[in-house]
Short mmCIF file of C-alpha atoms in Angstrom, two decimals:
data_model
loop_
_atom_site.label_atom_id
_atom_site.label_comp_id
_atom_site.label_asym_id
_atom_site.label_seq_id
_atom_site.Cartn_x
_atom_site.Cartn_y
_atom_site.Cartn_z
CA ILE S 1477 -52.71 -12.34 92.83
CA GLY S 1478 -53.25 -13.79 89.41
CA ASP S 1479 -51.41 -16.47 87.50
CA PRO S 1480 -47.70 -15.46 87.34
CA GLN S 1481 -47.43 -16.80 83.77
CA GLU S 1482 -50.14 -14.58 82.47
CA PRO S 1483 -48.70 -11.45 80.78
CA LEU S 1484 -49.54 -8.21 82.45
CA GLY S 1485 -48.93 -6.03 79.36
CA VAL S 1486 -46.73 -5.29 76.31
CA HIS S 1487 -43.61 -3.11 76.37
CA GLY S 1488 -42.34 -1.91 72.98
CA THR S 1489 -39.72 0.52 71.60
CA ALA S 1490 -40.12 2.41 68.33
CA ARG S 1491 -37.36 4.23 66.47
CA ASP S 1492 -37.70 6.62 63.57
CA ILE S 1493 -35.43 5.18 60.77
CA THR S 1494 -36.71 7.40 58.00
CA ASP S 1495 -33.34 9.14 57.56
CA ARG S 1496 -31.48 5.84 57.45
CA LYS S 1497 -33.84 4.44 54.82
CA ARG S 1498 -33.44 7.57 52.76
CA ALA S 1499 -29.66 7.30 53.02
CA GLU S 1500 -29.72 3.62 52.02
CA ASP S 1501 -32.00 4.35 49.09
CA ALA S 1502 -29.79 7.25 48.03
CA LEU S 1503 -26.70 5.05 48.31
CA ARG S 1504 -28.37 2.27 46.33
CA GLU S 1505 -29.49 4.76 43.69
CA SER S 1506 -26.00 6.26 43.54
CA GLN S 1507 -24.43 2.80 43.18
CA GLU S 1508 -26.86 1.92 40.39
CA LYS S 1509 -25.98 5.13 38.58
CA TYR S 1510 -22.26 4.42 38.85
CA ARG S 1511 -22.81 0.81 37.82
CA LEU S 1512 -24.80 2.01 34.79
CA VAL S 1513 -21.98 4.38 33.82
CA VAL S 1514 -19.26 1.73 34.29
CA ASP S 1515 -21.15 -1.03 32.48
CA ASN S 1516 -21.83 1.18 29.47
CA ALA S 1517 -18.47 2.95 29.28
CA LYS S 1518 -16.64 2.85 25.94
CA GLU S 1519 -13.37 2.35 27.83
CA ALA S 1520 -12.35 -0.92 29.43
CA ILE S 1521 -12.28 -0.25 33.19
CA LEU S 1522 -10.01 -2.44 35.31
CA VAL S 1523 -8.93 -2.51 38.94
CA VAL S 1524 -5.52 -4.13 39.49
CA GLN S 1525 -4.41 -5.14 42.95
CA ASP S 1526 -1.44 -7.37 43.80
CA MET S 1527 -0.91 -7.93 40.03
CA MET S 1528 -4.39 -9.44 39.71
CA LEU S 1529 -7.56 -8.06 38.13
CA LYS S 1530 -10.10 -7.46 40.90
CA PHE S 1531 -12.74 -5.74 38.78
CA VAL S 1532 -13.48 -5.62 35.04
CA ASN S 1533 -16.38 -4.00 33.20
CA PRO S 1534 -18.17 -5.46 30.14
CA ARG S 1535 -16.03 -3.42 27.72
CA ALA S 1536 -12.88 -5.10 29.13
CA MET S 1537 -14.38 -8.50 28.33
CA GLU S 1538 -15.39 -7.31 24.86
CA LEU S 1539 -11.90 -5.96 24.15
CA SER S 1540 -10.09 -9.10 25.32
CA GLY S 1541 -12.59 -11.79 24.33
CA TYR S 1542 -12.27 -13.40 27.77
CA THR S 1543 -14.97 -13.86 30.43
CA GLU S 1544 -14.84 -12.06 33.77
CA GLU S 1545 -13.80 -15.27 35.53
CA GLU S 1546 -10.98 -15.93 33.05
CA LEU S 1547 -9.64 -12.38 33.40
CA LYS S 1548 -9.59 -12.61 37.21
CA LEU S 1549 -7.75 -15.94 37.31
CA ALA S 1550 -4.48 -14.80 35.71
CA ASP S 1551 -1.76 -12.24 36.34
CA PHE S 1552 -2.91 -9.12 34.47
CA THR S 1553 0.37 -8.96 32.52
CA ASP S 1554 -0.43 -12.34 30.94
CA PHE S 1555 -2.71 -10.47 28.55
CA VAL S 1556 0.05 -8.01 27.57
CA HIS S 1557 2.22 -8.55 24.47
CA PRO S 1558 5.54 -10.21 25.49
CA ASP S 1559 7.58 -7.29 24.13
CA ASP S 1560 5.65 -4.81 26.34
CA ARG S 1561 5.12 -7.02 29.42
CA ALA S 1562 8.22 -5.98 31.36
CA MET S 1563 7.53 -2.28 30.79
CA VAL S 1564 3.90 -2.53 31.96
CA ALA S 1565 4.84 -4.57 35.05
CA GLU S 1566 7.65 -2.15 35.96
CA ARG S 1567 5.38 0.90 35.71
CA TYR S 1568 2.75 -0.79 37.86
CA ALA S 1569 5.32 -1.66 40.55
CA ARG S 1570 6.81 1.85 40.56
CA ARG S 1571 3.35 3.43 40.76
CA MET S 1572 2.45 1.19 43.73
CA SER S 1573 5.66 2.22 45.51
CA GLY S 1574 4.71 5.90 45.16
CA GLU S 1575 7.12 6.81 42.35
CA TYR S 1576 6.03 9.07 39.54
CA VAL S 1577 5.51 7.27 36.25
CA PRO S 1578 3.48 8.39 33.23
CA SER S 1579 -0.20 7.77 33.88
CA VAL S 1580 -1.04 7.55 30.17
CA TYR S 1581 0.90 5.35 27.75
CA PRO S 1582 0.33 2.80 24.93
CA PHE S 1583 1.11 -0.90 24.85
CA ARG S 1584 0.02 -4.02 22.98
CA ILE S 1585 -2.29 -6.79 24.14
CA PHE S 1586 -3.30 -10.23 22.86
CA ASP S 1587 -6.98 -11.04 22.73
CA ARG S 1588 -8.45 -14.52 23.16
CA PHE S 1589 -8.09 -15.22 19.43
CA GLY S 1590 -4.41 -14.29 19.15
CA ASN S 1591 -5.03 -10.87 17.58
CA ILE S 1592 -2.63 -8.11 18.54
CA LYS S 1593 -4.28 -4.84 19.56
CA TRP S 1594 -2.87 -1.50 20.59
CA ALA S 1595 -4.28 -0.11 23.82
CA GLU S 1596 -3.82 3.22 25.61
CA ILE S 1597 -4.05 3.08 29.39
CA THR S 1598 -4.76 5.78 31.94
CA ALA S 1599 -3.73 4.47 35.40
CA ILE S 1600 -4.72 6.10 38.75
CA PRO S 1601 -3.65 4.93 42.24
CA VAL S 1602 -6.71 4.17 44.44
CA LYS S 1603 -7.78 2.20 47.52
CA TRP S 1604 -9.79 -0.95 46.83
CA ASP S 1605 -11.28 -2.79 49.78
CA GLY S 1606 -8.90 -0.83 51.99
CA LYS S 1607 -5.74 -1.84 50.11
CA PRO S 1608 -3.62 0.00 47.43
CA ALA S 1609 -4.64 -0.67 43.84
CA THR S 1610 -4.80 1.05 40.45
CA LEU S 1611 -7.91 2.11 38.60
CA ASN S 1612 -7.24 1.77 34.88
CA PHE S 1613 -9.12 3.09 31.86
CA VAL S 1614 -8.07 1.29 28.66
CA VAL S 1615 -8.95 2.45 25.12
CA ASP S 1616 -8.50 0.41 21.93
CA ILE S 1617 -6.28 2.58 19.67
CA THR S 1618 -5.48 -0.10 17.06
CA ALA S 1619 -7.12 1.85 14.22
CA ARG S 1620 -5.31 5.06 15.21
CA ARG S 1621 -1.93 3.33 15.38
CA ARG S 1622 -2.54 1.70 12.02
CA LEU S 1623 -3.27 5.10 10.50
CA GLU S 1624 -0.14 6.62 12.08
CA GLU S 1625 2.03 3.76 10.81
CA GLU S 1626 0.64 4.15 7.29
CA LEU S 1627 1.41 7.88 7.34
CA VAL S 1628 5.00 7.19 8.48
CA LYS S 1629 5.45 4.72 5.61
CA ILE S 1630 4.16 7.29 3.15
CA GLN S 1631 6.62 9.92 4.43
CA LYS S 1632 9.54 7.49 4.16
CA LEU S 1633 8.68 6.59 0.60
CA GLU S 1634 8.19 10.20 -0.45
CA SER S 1635 11.67 11.14 0.75
CA LEU S 1636 13.24 8.14 -0.97
CA GLY S 1637 11.27 8.89 -4.13
CA ILE S 1638 13.23 12.06 -4.81
CA LEU S 1639 16.50 10.12 -4.89
CA ALA S 1640 15.10 7.04 -6.63
CA GLY S 1641 13.48 9.03 -9.42
CA GLY S 1642 16.72 10.79 -10.32
CA ILE S 1643 18.68 7.55 -10.35
CA ALA S 1644 16.05 5.83 -12.49
CA HIS S 1645 16.03 8.69 -15.00
CA ASP S 1646 19.78 8.53 -15.57
CA PHE S 1647 19.80 4.74 -15.58
CA ASN S 1648 16.99 4.56 -18.14
CA ASN S 1649 18.83 6.95 -20.45
CA ILE S 1650 21.87 4.67 -20.33
CA LEU S 1651 19.70 1.60 -20.90
CA THR S 1652 18.05 3.27 -23.88
CA VAL S 1653 21.41 3.51 -25.62
CA ILE S 1654 22.39 -0.08 -24.72
CA LEU S 1655 19.03 -1.61 -25.54
CA GLY S 1656 18.68 0.42 -28.72
CA ASN S 1657 22.03 -0.72 -30.04
CA ILE S 1658 21.27 -4.34 -29.15
CA SER S 1659 17.96 -4.02 -30.95
CA LEU S 1660 19.75 -2.67 -34.02
CA ALA S 1661 22.38 -5.39 -33.85
CA ARG S 1662 19.68 -8.07 -33.80
CA MET S 1663 18.09 -6.52 -36.89
CA HIS S 1664 21.44 -6.44 -38.74
CA ALA S 1665 22.83 -9.70 -37.35
CA ALA S 1666 24.23 -12.19 -39.80
CA SER S 1667 22.84 -15.68 -40.06
CA SER S 1668 24.97 -16.87 -37.14
CA GLU S 1669 22.57 -18.42 -34.63
CA GLU S 1670 25.16 -17.99 -31.87
CA THR S 1671 25.33 -14.23 -32.49
CA LYS S 1672 21.56 -13.94 -32.47
CA ARG S 1673 21.34 -15.98 -29.28
CA ARG S 1674 23.87 -13.84 -27.45
CA LEU S 1675 22.17 -10.62 -28.57
CA LYS S 1676 18.85 -11.98 -27.37
CA GLU S 1677 20.37 -12.78 -23.97
CA ALA S 1678 21.90 -9.30 -23.77
CA GLU S 1679 18.52 -7.77 -24.59
CA LYS S 1680 16.90 -9.91 -21.90
CA GLY S 1681 19.44 -8.63 -19.36
CA CYS S 1682 18.65 -5.03 -20.28
CA LEU S 1683 14.94 -5.67 -19.86
CA GLN S 1684 15.60 -7.12 -16.40
CA ALA S 1685 17.51 -3.95 -15.53
CA GLN S 1686 14.56 -1.98 -16.88
CA GLY S 1687 12.36 -3.85 -14.40
CA LEU S 1688 14.62 -2.69 -11.57
CA THR S 1689 14.40 0.94 -12.65
CA GLN S 1690 10.62 0.56 -12.87
CA GLN S 1691 10.64 -0.52 -9.23
CA LEU S 1692 12.70 2.53 -8.33
CA LEU S 1693 10.27 4.75 -10.23
CA THR S 1694 7.35 3.57 -8.14
CA PHE S 1695 8.93 5.34 -5.15
CA SER S 1696 8.75 8.66 -6.99
CA LYS S 1697 5.86 10.73 -8.24
CA GLY S 1698 7.17 10.03 -11.71
CA GLY S 1699 6.05 6.43 -11.31
CA ALA S 1700 2.46 7.45 -11.91
CA PRO S 1701 0.48 4.54 -13.36
CA ILE S 1702 -0.61 4.63 -16.99
CA ARG S 1703 -4.15 3.43 -16.37
CA LYS S 1704 -7.00 1.87 -18.23
CA ALA S 1705 -10.34 0.57 -17.02
CA MET S 1706 -10.28 -3.22 -16.84
CA GLU S 1707 -11.74 -6.31 -15.23
CA ILE S 1708 -9.03 -7.78 -13.05
CA SER S 1709 -9.81 -11.51 -12.68
CA HIS S 1710 -7.59 -12.64 -15.55
CA LEU S 1711 -4.73 -10.42 -14.41
CA ILE S 1712 -4.90 -11.92 -10.90
CA LYS S 1713 -4.85 -15.50 -12.19
CA ASP S 1714 -2.11 -14.89 -14.79
CA SER S 1715 0.13 -13.09 -12.26
CA CYS S 1716 -0.34 -15.84 -9.68
CA HIS S 1717 0.35 -18.67 -12.11
CA PHE S 1718 3.52 -16.92 -13.28
CA ALA S 1719 4.72 -16.40 -9.69
CA VAL S 1720 4.31 -20.05 -8.60
CA ARG S 1721 5.74 -21.53 -11.81
CA GLY S 1722 8.42 -24.10 -10.98
CA SER S 1723 7.64 -24.11 -7.24
CA ASN S 1724 5.92 -26.70 -5.04
CA VAL S 1725 3.13 -24.25 -4.25
CA ARG S 1726 -0.21 -23.78 -6.00
CA CYS S 1727 -2.89 -21.10 -5.81
CA GLU S 1728 -6.56 -21.59 -4.99
CA PHE S 1729 -8.80 -18.79 -6.20
CA SER S 1730 -11.92 -17.36 -4.64
CA LEU S 1731 -12.91 -14.52 -6.96
CA ALA S 1732 -16.38 -13.08 -6.49
CA ASP S 1733 -18.72 -12.79 -9.45
CA ASN S 1734 -19.30 -9.35 -10.95
CA LEU S 1735 -16.10 -7.82 -9.59
CA SER S 1736 -15.97 -4.05 -10.01
CA THR S 1737 -13.98 -2.57 -12.85
CA VAL S 1738 -10.78 -0.84 -11.72
CA GLU S 1739 -8.71 1.84 -13.45
CA ILE S 1740 -5.18 0.54 -13.16
CA ASP S 1741 -1.80 0.19 -14.80
CA ASP S 1742 -2.08 -3.55 -15.45
CA GLY S 1743 1.70 -3.97 -15.58
CA GLN S 1744 2.15 -2.37 -12.17
CA ILE S 1745 -0.74 -4.16 -10.46
CA GLY S 1746 0.41 -7.43 -11.99
CA GLN S 1747 3.78 -6.70 -10.38
CA VAL S 1748 2.05 -6.17 -7.00
CA ILE S 1749 0.27 -9.52 -7.17
CA ASN S 1750 3.42 -11.22 -8.42
CA ASN S 1751 5.49 -9.81 -5.54
CA LEU S 1752 2.92 -10.82 -2.90
CA VAL S 1753 2.64 -14.36 -4.24
CA ILE S 1754 6.42 -14.77 -4.53
CA ASN S 1755 6.68 -13.58 -0.92
CA ALA S 1756 4.13 -16.26 0.03
CA VAL S 1757 6.02 -18.95 -1.92
CA HIS S 1758 9.24 -18.11 -0.06
CA SER S 1759 7.42 -18.40 3.28
CA MET S 1760 6.30 -21.97 2.45
CA PRO S 1761 9.52 -23.91 1.74
CA GLN S 1762 7.71 -27.22 2.25
CA GLY S 1763 5.06 -26.30 -0.31
CA GLY S 1764 1.35 -25.83 0.12
CA VAL S 1765 -1.57 -23.74 -1.04
CA ILE S 1766 -1.86 -19.97 -1.34
CA GLY S 1767 -5.39 -18.60 -1.12
CA VAL S 1768 -6.09 -15.73 -3.49
CA GLY S 1769 -9.43 -13.95 -3.30
CA ALA S 1770 -11.12 -10.82 -4.58
CA GLU S 1771 -14.38 -9.13 -3.64
CA ASN S 1772 -16.18 -5.80 -3.78
CA VAL S 1773 -16.18 -3.89 -0.48
CA THR S 1774 -17.26 -0.50 0.83
CA VAL S 1775 -14.91 1.41 3.14
CA ASP S 1776 -16.00 4.06 5.63
CA SER S 1777 -14.32 5.99 8.44
CA SER S 1778 -15.40 3.52 11.14
CA GLN S 1779 -12.91 0.96 9.82
CA GLY S 1780 -9.88 3.09 10.67
CA LEU S 1781 -8.28 2.74 7.23
CA PRO S 1782 -6.50 5.73 5.62
CA LEU S 1783 -8.82 5.59 2.62
CA LYS S 1784 -11.61 7.74 1.25
CA ASP S 1785 -15.15 6.55 1.95
CA ARG S 1786 -16.13 4.76 -1.27
CA ASP S 1787 -16.34 1.39 -3.01
CA TYR S 1788 -13.19 -0.67 -3.49
CA LEU S 1789 -12.11 -3.96 -4.97
CA LYS S 1790 -10.19 -5.91 -2.33
CA ILE S 1791 -7.61 -8.56 -3.25
CA VAL S 1792 -6.52 -11.00 -0.53
CA VAL S 1793 -3.36 -13.16 -0.68
CA ARG S 1794 -3.18 -15.66 2.20
CA ASP S 1795 -0.39 -18.16 2.90
CA HIS S 1796 0.12 -20.76 5.61
CA GLY S 1797 3.85 -20.27 5.91
CA VAL S 1798 6.29 -19.38 8.64
CA GLY S 1799 4.70 -15.99 9.30
CA ILE S 1800 6.42 -12.72 10.07
CA PRO S 1801 7.76 -11.93 13.58
CA GLN S 1802 5.93 -9.03 15.20
CA ASN S 1803 9.12 -7.01 15.67
CA ILE S 1804 9.72 -7.16 11.90
CA LEU S 1805 6.14 -6.71 10.68
CA PRO S 1806 6.12 -2.86 10.81
CA ARG S 1807 9.25 -2.75 8.58
CA ILE S 1808 8.35 -5.12 5.75
CA PHE S 1809 7.27 -2.29 3.42
CA ASP S 1810 10.48 -0.32 4.04
CA PRO S 1811 12.71 -0.02 0.95
CA TYR S 1812 15.75 -2.31 0.99
CA PHE S 1813 14.60 -4.11 4.15
CA THR S 1814 14.83 -7.86 3.69
CA THR S 1815 15.45 -10.96 5.79
CA LYS S 1816 16.28 -13.06 2.72
CA GLN S 1817 19.80 -13.97 1.59
CA LYS S 1818 18.82 -13.15 -1.99
CA GLY S 1819 16.73 -10.24 -3.13
CA SER S 1820 16.87 -6.46 -3.26
CA GLY S 1821 14.39 -5.74 -0.49
CA LEU S 1822 12.28 -3.81 -2.99
CA GLY S 1823 9.46 -6.29 -3.61
CA LEU S 1824 7.00 -5.35 -0.88
CA ALA S 1825 8.07 -1.71 -0.86
CA THR S 1826 7.38 -1.59 -4.59
CA ALA S 1827 3.98 -3.18 -4.09
CA TYR S 1828 3.14 -0.65 -1.39
CA SER S 1829 4.11 2.31 -3.57
CA ILE S 1830 2.25 1.04 -6.62
CA VAL S 1831 -0.95 0.59 -4.66
CA LYS S 1832 -0.53 4.00 -3.03
CA ASN S 1833 -0.11 5.59 -6.48
CA HIS S 1834 -3.44 3.99 -7.43
CA GLU S 1835 -5.12 5.75 -4.45
CA GLY S 1836 -5.39 2.38 -2.74
CA LEU S 1837 -3.92 0.67 0.31
CA ILE S 1838 -2.09 -2.54 1.18
CA THR S 1839 -2.17 -3.95 4.72
CA VAL S 1840 -0.73 -7.08 6.32
CA GLU S 1841 -1.54 -9.38 9.23
CA SER S 1842 0.71 -12.22 10.31
CA VAL S 1843 1.05 -14.76 13.09
CA PRO S 1844 4.37 -16.64 13.33
CA SER S 1845 4.01 -20.34 12.41
CA PHE S 1846 0.45 -19.78 11.15
CA GLY S 1847 0.90 -17.59 8.09
CA THR S 1848 0.40 -14.16 6.59
CA VAL S 1849 -2.43 -12.40 4.81
CA PHE S 1850 -2.14 -9.29 2.62
CA HIS S 1851 -5.14 -7.10 1.76
CA VAL S 1852 -4.96 -4.85 -1.30
CA TYR S 1853 -7.63 -2.17 -1.76
CA LEU S 1854 -8.10 -0.60 -5.23
CA PRO S 1855 -10.74 2.08 -5.93
CA ALA S 1856 -13.68 0.71 -7.89
CA SER S 1857 -14.61 2.39 -11.17
CA LYS S 1858 -17.93 2.80 -12.95
CA ARG S 1859 -16.26 2.85 -16.38
CA GLU S 1860 -16.58 -0.12 -18.69
CA ALA S 1861 -13.49 -2.27 -19.17
CA GLU S 1862 -11.37 -1.36 -22.19
CA LYS S 1863 -10.29 -3.95 -24.72
CA SER S 1864 -6.58 -4.76 -24.62
CA ALA S 1865 -4.47 -4.67 -27.76
CA THR S 1866 -2.00 -7.49 -28.31
CA PRO S 1867 1.40 -6.21 -29.40
CA GLY S 1868 2.83 -7.65 -32.60
CA GLU S 1869 5.65 -10.14 -32.53
CA VAL S 1870 7.32 -8.82 -35.70
CA VAL S 1871 9.00 -5.44 -36.07
CA THR S 1872 7.20 -3.69 -38.91
CA GLY S 1873 8.75 -0.96 -41.02
CA GLY S 1874 7.19 2.38 -41.83
CA ALA S 1875 7.46 5.49 -43.92
CA GLY S 1876 7.32 9.18 -43.13
CA ARG S 1877 9.32 12.01 -41.60
CA ILE S 1878 10.10 11.83 -37.89
CA LEU S 1879 11.57 14.57 -35.67
CA VAL S 1880 13.34 13.29 -32.53
CA MET S 1881 14.11 15.71 -29.68
CA ASP S 1882 16.40 14.53 -26.85
CA ASP S 1883 19.14 16.25 -24.88
CA GLU S 1884 21.38 13.13 -24.83
CA ASP S 1885 23.62 12.82 -27.90
CA SER S 1886 23.86 9.03 -27.63
CA ILE S 1887 20.09 8.63 -27.46
CA ARG S 1888 19.57 10.84 -30.51
CA VAL S 1889 22.07 8.77 -32.46
CA VAL S 1890 20.59 5.38 -31.58
CA ALA S 1891 16.97 6.54 -31.98
CA ALA S 1892 17.72 8.00 -35.40
CA GLU S 1893 19.44 4.82 -36.54
CA MET S 1894 16.59 2.60 -35.30
CA LEU S 1895 14.02 4.78 -37.09
CA SER S 1896 16.09 4.92 -40.26
CA THR S 1897 16.42 1.14 -40.24
CA LEU S 1898 12.62 0.93 -39.94
CA GLY S 1899 12.31 3.08 -43.07
CA TYR S 1900 11.66 6.55 -41.67
CA ASP S 1901 13.34 9.82 -42.65
CA VAL S 1902 14.72 11.27 -39.39
CA GLN S 1903 15.95 14.62 -38.08
CA CYS S 1904 17.07 15.36 -34.54
CA ALA S 1905 16.93 18.29 -32.13
CA ARG S 1906 18.75 18.87 -28.85
CA ASP S 1907 15.91 20.67 -27.03
CA GLY S 1908 12.46 22.17 -27.47
CA TYR S 1909 13.70 25.41 -29.04
CA GLU S 1910 15.57 23.59 -31.82
CA ALA S 1911 12.61 21.22 -32.35
CA ILE S 1912 10.24 24.17 -32.84
CA GLN S 1913 12.58 25.79 -35.36
CA LEU S 1914 12.99 22.58 -37.35
CA TYR S 1915 9.24 22.00 -37.32
CA ARG S 1916 8.60 25.53 -38.65
CA PHE S 1917 11.22 25.20 -41.39
CA ALA S 1918 9.82 21.85 -42.50
CA ARG S 1919 6.28 23.21 -42.78
CA ALA S 1920 7.50 26.27 -44.69
CA ALA S 1921 9.36 23.98 -47.10
CA ASN S 1922 6.21 21.89 -47.68
CA SER S 1923 7.97 18.88 -46.16
CA PRO S 1924 6.28 18.59 -42.74
CA PHE S 1925 7.08 16.00 -40.12
CA ASP S 1926 4.56 13.20 -39.72
CA VAL S 1927 5.40 12.60 -36.04
CA VAL S 1928 7.46 14.41 -33.41
CA ILE S 1929 9.03 12.44 -30.52
CA LEU S 1930 9.73 14.75 -27.57
CA ASP S 1931 11.85 13.99 -24.51
CA LEU S 1932 9.95 15.24 -21.50
CA THR S 1933 12.91 16.27 -19.32
CA VAL S 1934 15.68 18.53 -20.67
CA PRO S 1935 17.84 19.89 -17.82
CA GLY S 1936 18.46 23.61 -18.33
CA GLY S 1937 16.45 23.71 -21.56
CA MET S 1938 12.93 23.53 -22.99
CA GLY S 1939 11.46 20.06 -22.41
CA GLY S 1940 8.61 18.26 -24.09
CA ALA S 1941 5.82 19.73 -21.96
CA GLU S 1942 6.55 23.33 -22.98
CA ALA S 1943 7.52 22.40 -26.53
CA ILE S 1944 4.22 20.65 -27.28
CA ARG S 1945 2.24 23.73 -26.17
CA LYS S 1946 4.14 25.93 -28.62
CA LEU S 1947 3.99 23.34 -31.40
CA LEU S 1948 0.21 23.05 -30.99
CA GLU S 1949 -0.02 26.82 -31.60
CA ILE S 1950 1.90 26.33 -34.85
CA ASP S 1951 0.00 23.18 -35.88
CA PRO S 1952 -3.11 22.11 -33.91
CA GLY S 1953 -3.09 18.83 -35.84
CA ILE S 1954 0.43 17.83 -34.86
CA LYS S 1955 1.06 14.18 -33.98
CA ALA S 1956 3.47 14.03 -31.07
CA VAL S 1957 4.80 11.22 -28.89
CA VAL S 1958 6.15 11.88 -25.38
CA SER S 1959 9.20 9.95 -24.20
CA SER S 1960 10.94 9.89 -20.84
CA GLY S 1961 12.84 7.72 -18.40
CA TYR S 1962 11.34 9.66 -15.49
CA SER S 1963 8.86 12.45 -14.88
CA ASN S 1964 7.61 14.14 -11.72
CA ASP S 1965 4.36 15.19 -13.36
CA PRO S 1966 1.40 13.18 -14.72
CA ILE S 1967 2.12 13.69 -18.44
CA MET S 1968 3.41 10.15 -19.02
CA ALA S 1969 0.26 8.70 -17.46
CA SER S 1970 -2.22 11.17 -19.05
CA PHE S 1971 -0.35 12.22 -22.19
CA ASN S 1972 -3.50 12.73 -24.27
CA GLN S 1973 -4.62 15.51 -21.92
CA TYR S 1974 -1.48 17.48 -22.78
CA GLY S 1975 -1.66 17.32 -26.56
CA PHE S 1976 0.30 14.12 -27.18
CA CYS S 1977 -0.98 11.20 -29.26
CA GLY S 1978 1.20 8.48 -27.79
CA VAL S 1979 3.88 7.57 -25.28
CA VAL S 1980 7.08 5.51 -25.46
CA ALA S 1981 8.90 4.97 -22.18
CA LYS S 1982 12.69 4.68 -22.00
CA PRO S 1983 14.42 2.35 -22.52
CA TYR S 1984 12.78 1.28 -25.75
CA THR S 1985 13.50 -1.13 -28.60
CA SER S 1986 12.93 -0.90 -32.34
CA ARG S 1987 9.70 -2.85 -31.85
CA ASP S 1988 8.47 -0.33 -29.25
CA LEU S 1989 9.12 2.57 -31.63
CA SER S 1990 7.57 0.73 -34.57
CA GLU S 1991 4.35 -0.13 -32.73
CA THR S 1992 3.95 3.34 -31.23
CA LEU S 1993 4.50 5.14 -34.54
CA THR S 1994 2.17 2.79 -36.40
CA ARG S 1995 -0.64 3.50 -33.94
CA VAL S 1996 -0.03 7.26 -33.93
CA ILE S 1997 0.16 7.61 -37.72
CA PHE S 1998 -2.73 5.34 -38.66
CA HIS S 1999 -5.16 5.85 -35.76
CA SER S 2000 -7.11 8.88 -34.58
CA GLU S 2001 -5.18 11.55 -32.76
CA HIS S 2002 -4.85 12.08 -29.01
CA PHE S 2003 -6.06 8.76 -27.73
CA VAL S 2004 -3.33 6.21 -28.42
CA GLN S 2005 -1.97 4.32 -25.38
#
């Protein structure tokens, strides 16, 4: 018998594990495929269990700005906007208890940098590590919500525009009579300085009322801008300096070189800038600095703005004031909405409508206690800037025969007296038919009219648009001026395309009539603005 410690042989067992290895490889490959899909998904994918985030994909971190560790340390509702937090938590609890709740719904979140974003969630009950949980797919719908909100604003303003335009038309007719008579009284006033002063104050009050009707008109299609191509830097600075005058706030400008030309109504866009800066001044009662910038930008569909893909000039007005509460922010462009004790609530709504009528857009971002920033987009133009004419300070007289057509008796009377005082020979017509007859008779009598002033809107009768077409058939060289307190077509803005040589908007003064007639009579036809 040999040594008992010496091995006698080897006993081994072999098992075929080929199937198991194949299964493990297949599982690993399957997991890698799913991981690849999850990591590269456009949606944020979250697993919520016991109110905590147990799993987040890279898109969730990108959307929120937080790291995976930071997201998993807090209650998932901590990232939800306070106004939506209770609703999200309630739906999660009801879903976990087996109740039916909508699986798809929107809510707001805060990212790491304090930005508010709209998200749409699709929530599905699942098991995670053997316990109930929800699998959530979250999509950023901020751009879509912004577009929807802009469309709602547009619809609101369009409906109000119908009413506002009619009111403004009637109001401007009344103001024309008042302002015209004041203008005449100032021209005939005696040497009494007190009389002249009071008439000047009355005229100033009428012009302030005219400003209010102009704001109303911007809500209607009749508020179409009377545009010219211009470089906007000086307009921005002048409007800002005017708005902060007398306040404890100043403006700092950051205007890019070589800003694009824009085709705008300078009065209306000046009003936009003025309103935005005044809004900023009111938000900074302790004083401070308002940042005003302008730059050339290109907009495309990826930015989620309701604008055509093209080049724009963007104006930015930024304050460091009290900010606007999030529950109020969606309403600030609504007509007559205001949180101020004084004011009509038309300032921002007017600005919004003016920019919209220029095929542009105005947007706002605000964080309470940190400030507000407005962005104004205006389409860039390739036209060269036009030179601006400076209106004269003195009312100049004239000579010639003028035909005035207006359906309002009081307007005909005051217009005729103003023109007569200026030195013109005047006849009046109640509507387009009478104006055509008078024009024909005058030509036949070898005593033609030098200029015809036509009211655009004549309820129940022939207005200026139809009358000018017939008058052009009689006399292709006619010099005509269009006048209106309101119009729902583009004639006031593009009068030269319709056969007119000039425009005078109601209400007007003797100076307005004098300057318009001087330009029409002594300058080339069909281009006077």
